[in-house]
Coordinates of C-alpha atoms in Angstrom, one line a residue:
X62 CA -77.5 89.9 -52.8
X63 CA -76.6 91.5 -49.4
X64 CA -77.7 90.5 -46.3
X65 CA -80.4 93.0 -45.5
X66 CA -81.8 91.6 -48.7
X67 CA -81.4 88.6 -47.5
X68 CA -83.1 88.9 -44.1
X69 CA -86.0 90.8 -45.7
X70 CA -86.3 87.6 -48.2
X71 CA -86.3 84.9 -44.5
X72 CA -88.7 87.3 -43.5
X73 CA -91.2 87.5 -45.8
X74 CA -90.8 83.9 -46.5
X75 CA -91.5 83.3 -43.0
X76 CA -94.6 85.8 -42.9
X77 CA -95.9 84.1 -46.2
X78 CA -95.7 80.5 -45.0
X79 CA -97.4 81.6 -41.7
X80 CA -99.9 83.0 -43.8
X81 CA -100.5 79.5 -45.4
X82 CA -100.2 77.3 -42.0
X83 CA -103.1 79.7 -40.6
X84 CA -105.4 79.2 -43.3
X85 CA -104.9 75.7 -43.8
X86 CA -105.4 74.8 -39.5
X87 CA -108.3 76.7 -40.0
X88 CA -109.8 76.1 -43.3
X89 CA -109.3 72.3 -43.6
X90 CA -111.6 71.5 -40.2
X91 CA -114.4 72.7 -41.5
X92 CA -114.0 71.1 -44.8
X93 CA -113.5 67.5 -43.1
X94 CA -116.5 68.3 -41.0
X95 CA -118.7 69.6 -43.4
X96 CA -117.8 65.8 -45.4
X97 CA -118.3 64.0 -42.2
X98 CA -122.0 65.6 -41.8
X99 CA -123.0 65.0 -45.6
X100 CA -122.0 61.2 -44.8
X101 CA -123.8 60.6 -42.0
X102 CA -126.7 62.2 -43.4
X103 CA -126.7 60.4 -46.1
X104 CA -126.1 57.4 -43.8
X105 CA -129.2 58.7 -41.4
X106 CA -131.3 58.5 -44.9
X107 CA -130.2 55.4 -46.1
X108 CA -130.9 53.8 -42.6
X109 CA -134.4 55.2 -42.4
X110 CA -135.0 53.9 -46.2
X111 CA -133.6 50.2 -45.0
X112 CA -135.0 49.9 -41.7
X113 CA -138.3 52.3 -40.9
X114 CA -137.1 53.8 -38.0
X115 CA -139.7 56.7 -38.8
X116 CA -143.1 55.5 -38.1
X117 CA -144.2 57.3 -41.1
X118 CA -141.8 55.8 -43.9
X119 CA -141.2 52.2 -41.7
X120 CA -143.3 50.0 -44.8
X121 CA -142.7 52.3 -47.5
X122 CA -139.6 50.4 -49.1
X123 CA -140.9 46.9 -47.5
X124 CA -144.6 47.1 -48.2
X125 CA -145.3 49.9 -50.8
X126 CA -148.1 51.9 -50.0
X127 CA -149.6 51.5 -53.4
X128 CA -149.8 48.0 -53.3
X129 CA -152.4 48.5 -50.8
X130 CA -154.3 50.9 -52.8
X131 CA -153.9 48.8 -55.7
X132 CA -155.9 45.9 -53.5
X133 CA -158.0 48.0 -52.5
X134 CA -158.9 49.6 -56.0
X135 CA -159.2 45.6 -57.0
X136 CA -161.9 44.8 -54.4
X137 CA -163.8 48.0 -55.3
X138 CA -162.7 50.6 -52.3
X139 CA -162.6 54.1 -53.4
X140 CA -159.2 54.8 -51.4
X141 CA -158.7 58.2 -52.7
X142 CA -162.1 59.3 -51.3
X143 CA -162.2 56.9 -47.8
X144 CA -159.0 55.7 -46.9
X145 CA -156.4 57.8 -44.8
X146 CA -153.1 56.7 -46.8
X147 CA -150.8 58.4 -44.3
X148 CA -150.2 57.0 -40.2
X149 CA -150.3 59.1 -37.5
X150 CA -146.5 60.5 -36.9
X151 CA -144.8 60.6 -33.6
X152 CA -147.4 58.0 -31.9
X153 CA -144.6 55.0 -32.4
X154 CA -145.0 54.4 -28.5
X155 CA -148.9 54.5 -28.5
X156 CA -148.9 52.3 -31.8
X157 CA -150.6 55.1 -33.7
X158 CA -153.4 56.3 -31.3
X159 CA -153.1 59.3 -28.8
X160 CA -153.5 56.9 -26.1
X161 CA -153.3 53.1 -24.7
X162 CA -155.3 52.0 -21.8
X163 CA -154.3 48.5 -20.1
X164 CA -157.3 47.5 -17.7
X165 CA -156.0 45.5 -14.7
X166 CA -157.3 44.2 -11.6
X167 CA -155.1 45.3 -8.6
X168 CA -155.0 41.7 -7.4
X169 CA -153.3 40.2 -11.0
X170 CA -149.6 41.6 -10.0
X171 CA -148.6 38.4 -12.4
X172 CA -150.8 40.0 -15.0
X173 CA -149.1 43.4 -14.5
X174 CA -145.7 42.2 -14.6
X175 CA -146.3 40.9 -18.4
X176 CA -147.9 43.9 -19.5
X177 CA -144.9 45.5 -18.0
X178 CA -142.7 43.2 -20.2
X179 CA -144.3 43.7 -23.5
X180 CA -144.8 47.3 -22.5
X181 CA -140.6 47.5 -22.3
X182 CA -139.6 44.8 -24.9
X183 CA -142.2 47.2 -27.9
X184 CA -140.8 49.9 -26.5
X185 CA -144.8 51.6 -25.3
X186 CA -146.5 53.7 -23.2
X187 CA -149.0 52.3 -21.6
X188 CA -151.1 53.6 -19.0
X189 CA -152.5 50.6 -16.5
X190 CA -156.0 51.9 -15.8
X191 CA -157.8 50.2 -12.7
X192 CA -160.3 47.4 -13.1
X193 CA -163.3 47.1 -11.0
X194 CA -163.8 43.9 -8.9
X195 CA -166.9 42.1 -8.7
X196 CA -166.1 43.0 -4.5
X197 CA -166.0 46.6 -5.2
X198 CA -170.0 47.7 -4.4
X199 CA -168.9 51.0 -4.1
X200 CA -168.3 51.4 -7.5
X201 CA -170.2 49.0 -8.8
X202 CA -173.9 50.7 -7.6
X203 CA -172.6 53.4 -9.1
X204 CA -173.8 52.2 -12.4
X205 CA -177.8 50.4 -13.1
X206 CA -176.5 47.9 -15.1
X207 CA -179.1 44.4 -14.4
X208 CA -176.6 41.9 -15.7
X209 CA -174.6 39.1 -13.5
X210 CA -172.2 40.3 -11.5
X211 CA -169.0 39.2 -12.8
X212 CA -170.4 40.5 -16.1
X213 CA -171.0 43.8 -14.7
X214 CA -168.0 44.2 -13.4
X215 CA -166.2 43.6 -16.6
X216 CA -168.8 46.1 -18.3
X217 CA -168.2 48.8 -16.0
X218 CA -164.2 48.9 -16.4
X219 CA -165.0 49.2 -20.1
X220 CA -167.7 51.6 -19.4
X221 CA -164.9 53.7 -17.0
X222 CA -162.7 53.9 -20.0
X223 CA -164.6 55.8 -22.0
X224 CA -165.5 57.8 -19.5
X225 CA -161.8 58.9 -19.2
X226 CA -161.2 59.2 -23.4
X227 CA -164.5 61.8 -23.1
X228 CA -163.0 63.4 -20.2
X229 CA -159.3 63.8 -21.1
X230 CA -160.2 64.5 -25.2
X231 CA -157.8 61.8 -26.6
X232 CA -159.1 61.3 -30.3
X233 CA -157.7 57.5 -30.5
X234 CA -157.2 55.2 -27.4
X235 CA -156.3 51.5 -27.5
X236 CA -158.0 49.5 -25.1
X237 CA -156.2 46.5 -24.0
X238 CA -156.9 43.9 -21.1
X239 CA -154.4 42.3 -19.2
X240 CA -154.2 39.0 -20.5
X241 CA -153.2 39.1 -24.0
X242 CA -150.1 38.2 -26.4
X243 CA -149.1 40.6 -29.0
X244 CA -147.2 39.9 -32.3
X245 CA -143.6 41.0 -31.8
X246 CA -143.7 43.3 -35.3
X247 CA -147.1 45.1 -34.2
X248 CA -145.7 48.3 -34.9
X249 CA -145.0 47.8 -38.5
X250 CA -149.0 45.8 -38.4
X251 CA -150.4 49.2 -37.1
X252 CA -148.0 51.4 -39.6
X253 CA -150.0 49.5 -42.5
X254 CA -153.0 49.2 -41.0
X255 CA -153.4 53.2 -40.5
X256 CA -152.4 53.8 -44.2
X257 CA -155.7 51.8 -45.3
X258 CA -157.8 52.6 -42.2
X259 CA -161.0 54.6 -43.3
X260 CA -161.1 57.9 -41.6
X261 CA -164.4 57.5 -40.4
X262 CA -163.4 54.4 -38.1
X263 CA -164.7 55.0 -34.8
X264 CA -164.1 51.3 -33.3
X265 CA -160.8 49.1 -34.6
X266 CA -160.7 45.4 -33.1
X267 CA -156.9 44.6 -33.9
X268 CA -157.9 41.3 -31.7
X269 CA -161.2 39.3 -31.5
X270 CA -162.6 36.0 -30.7
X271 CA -164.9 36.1 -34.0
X272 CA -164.9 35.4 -37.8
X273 CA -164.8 39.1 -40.0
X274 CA -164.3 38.1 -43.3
X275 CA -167.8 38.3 -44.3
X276 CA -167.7 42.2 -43.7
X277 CA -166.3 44.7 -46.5
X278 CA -162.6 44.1 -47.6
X279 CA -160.7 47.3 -47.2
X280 CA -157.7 46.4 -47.8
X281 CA -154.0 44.3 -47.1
X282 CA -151.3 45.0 -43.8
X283 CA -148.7 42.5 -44.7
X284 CA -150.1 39.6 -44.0
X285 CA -153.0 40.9 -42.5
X286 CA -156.2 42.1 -43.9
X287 CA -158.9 44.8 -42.7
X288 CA -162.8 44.0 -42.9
X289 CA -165.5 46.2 -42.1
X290 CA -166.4 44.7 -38.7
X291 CA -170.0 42.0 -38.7
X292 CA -170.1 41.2 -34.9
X293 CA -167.0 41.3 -33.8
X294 CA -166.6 39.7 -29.8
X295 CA -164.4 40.0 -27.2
X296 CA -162.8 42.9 -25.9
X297 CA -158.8 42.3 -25.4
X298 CA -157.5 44.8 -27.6
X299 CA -159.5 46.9 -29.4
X300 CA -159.4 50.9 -30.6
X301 CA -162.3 53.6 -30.2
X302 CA -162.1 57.2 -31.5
X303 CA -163.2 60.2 -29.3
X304 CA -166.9 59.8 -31.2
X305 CA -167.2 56.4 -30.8
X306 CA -166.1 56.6 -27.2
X307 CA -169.2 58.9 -27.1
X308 CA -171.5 56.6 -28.7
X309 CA -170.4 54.0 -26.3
X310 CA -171.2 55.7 -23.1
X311 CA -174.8 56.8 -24.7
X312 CA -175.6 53.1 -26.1
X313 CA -174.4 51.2 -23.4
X314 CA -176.6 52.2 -20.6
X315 CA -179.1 49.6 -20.5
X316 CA -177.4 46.5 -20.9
X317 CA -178.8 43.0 -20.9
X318 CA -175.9 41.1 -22.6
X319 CA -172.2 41.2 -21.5
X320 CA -170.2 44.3 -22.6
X321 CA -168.4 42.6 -25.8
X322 CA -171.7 41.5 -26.8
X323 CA -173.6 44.7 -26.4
X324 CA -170.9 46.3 -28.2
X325 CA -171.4 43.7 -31.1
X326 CA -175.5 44.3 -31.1
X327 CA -174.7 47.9 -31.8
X328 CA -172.2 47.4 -34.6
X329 CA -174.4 44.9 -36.2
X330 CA -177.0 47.3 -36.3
X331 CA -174.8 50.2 -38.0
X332 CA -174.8 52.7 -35.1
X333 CA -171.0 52.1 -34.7
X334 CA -168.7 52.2 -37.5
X335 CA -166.4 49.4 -36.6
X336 CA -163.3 47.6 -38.7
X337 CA -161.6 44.2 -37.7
X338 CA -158.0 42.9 -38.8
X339 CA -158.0 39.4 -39.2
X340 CA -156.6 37.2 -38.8
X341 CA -155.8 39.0 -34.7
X342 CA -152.7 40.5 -34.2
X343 CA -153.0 40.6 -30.7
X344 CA -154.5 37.4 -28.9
X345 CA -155.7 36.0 -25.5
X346 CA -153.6 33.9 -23.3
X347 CA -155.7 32.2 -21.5
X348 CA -155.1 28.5 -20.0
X349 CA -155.4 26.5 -17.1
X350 CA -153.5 28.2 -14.5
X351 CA -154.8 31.8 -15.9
X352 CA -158.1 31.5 -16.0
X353 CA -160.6 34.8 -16.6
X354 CA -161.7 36.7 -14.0
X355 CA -164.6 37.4 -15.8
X356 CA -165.4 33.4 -17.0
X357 CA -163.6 30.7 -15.1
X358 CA -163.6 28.1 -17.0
X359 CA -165.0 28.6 -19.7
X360 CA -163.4 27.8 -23.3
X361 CA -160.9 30.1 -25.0
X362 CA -160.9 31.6 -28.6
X363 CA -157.2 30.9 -29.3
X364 CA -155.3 31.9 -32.0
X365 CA -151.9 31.0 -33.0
X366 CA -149.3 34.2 -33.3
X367 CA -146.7 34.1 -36.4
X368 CA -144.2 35.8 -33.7
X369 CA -145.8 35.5 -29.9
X370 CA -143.9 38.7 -28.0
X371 CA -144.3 36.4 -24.7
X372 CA -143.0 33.3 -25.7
X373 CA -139.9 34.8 -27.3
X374 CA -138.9 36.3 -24.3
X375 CA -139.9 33.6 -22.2
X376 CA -142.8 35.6 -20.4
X377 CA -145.2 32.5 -21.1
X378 CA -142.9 30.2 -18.6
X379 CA -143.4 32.8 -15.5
X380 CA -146.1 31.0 -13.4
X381 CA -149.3 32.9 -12.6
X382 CA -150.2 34.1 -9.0
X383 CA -153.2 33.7 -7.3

């Protein structure tokens, strides 16, 4: 071989493993990357199988749909004709409705600063709507409602709330008052709940001072079950749709009996489709040094939570201001 042979040889060999370097720097990347994305996505869908972290799927592996319809089928629900199987999406913050209302006196800062904390610890939105004081006349004669004044005033914060849903359009809103506890897995709660929730609900007590388990079984949350509501009282958490927000303001303008009580009247009587989860998911906290504004001293409807939100982070040992 002579040398221009030679060199031509060096060269091309050089050329060649050039050639090979180039395609490898850039065809080996995208290879590695392309693996790395197909493992995390699988990792992503494994994650959202184990742990619900899509409001949507959350109970699907942990409490399987059709066991519900399965219950309900046993206690003689027609859930493919009445029950909305599928939970709102993208309303994890508002715990499945469009909208949550806190009412809160502007005096009760201790009040606000637990709402505040289960607001944060749940991770929700909530939007702390004013409360009327039996001081505040201005507001107050606003509305011809001949029932005691502390009474009234209580009525007329309720009565203010739908007047917002109306006037904003929101076609679920969770009405809460300032003084409750709420079980720490309320999310997954509500994720079951709105699988077996009728879609004719236009009232939702998820919290109540009463006994509903002589209405209509619907059907199982975990470990709670949904009863078409008898006379549900009290009014610390419960849900209204956009139509029975309307029915609200039309039926409630003549009172005679405190708000929770008038509400009750009307569901009794059928004008209200109304549904109550027993046993409450989300509870009064009432005790001696936070008493109601409403009725000082008078005895609280207590019931115990599996997981209290409050007394796990130690919300319940903050002492309340006058």
């Amino acid at each position: 071989m002579n040398r221009r042979t030679l060199v031509l040889s060096c060269f091309l060999l050089i050329l060649l493993t050039s050639l090979c370097i180039s395609f490898l720097v850039k065809i080996v990347p995208e290879l590695l990357l392309s693996n790395l994305n197909v493992q995390r996505s699988g990792s992503s869908n494994t994650t959202s199988n184990e742990h619900g972290s899509n409001s949507s799927n959350m109970t699907s592996n942990e409490h399987d749909s059709n066991s519900s319809n399965m219950t309900s089928n046993e206690h003689g629900s027609n859930s493919s004709n009445t029950i909305s199987n599928t939970a709102p999406k993208n309303y994890n913050k508002t715990l499945g409705f469009e909208h949550i209302y806190v009412i809160n006196l502007a005096h009760r800062r201790d009040r606000h600063f637990k709402m505040g904390g289960i607001e944060d610890i749940l991770e929700l939105n909530f939007e702390f709507f004013p409360a009327v004081s039996i001081n505040d006349s201005e507001i107050l004669d606003k509305y011809d409602f001949d029932i005691a004044p502390n009474h009234k005033s209580c009525y007329v914060s309720h009565y203010r709330v739908y007047e917002s849903i109306v006037r904003n359009g929101y076609n679920s809103s969770l009405i809460l008052e300032d003084d409750i506890d709420v079980e720490m897995n309320i999310l997954s709660i509500m994720t079951d709940v709105h699988r077996i929730l009728p879609t004719d609900w236009e009232m939702l007590y998820i919290g109540h001072c009463s006994w509903e388990k002589d209405g209509k079984f619907i059907g199982d949350a975990r470990s709670f079950q949904l009863y078409e509501s008898t006379y549900p009282v009290c009014t610390h958490a419960y849900a209204v749709s956009l139509s029975g927000a309307k029915k609200l303001l039309n039926g409630l303008l003549n009172p005679s009996l405190p708000v929770d009580l008038e509400i009750g009247e009307k569901i009794k009587q059928g004008n209200i489709k109304s549904y109550s989860l027993e046993p409450s998911a989300i509870v009064q906290w009432k005790s001696k040094d936070n008493p109601s504004d409403v009725s000082p001293g008078a005895k609280q409807w207590t019931y115990p939570l599996k997981k209290s939100t409050l007394h796990y982070f130690g919300f319940h040992e903050i002492n309340d201001q006058d």
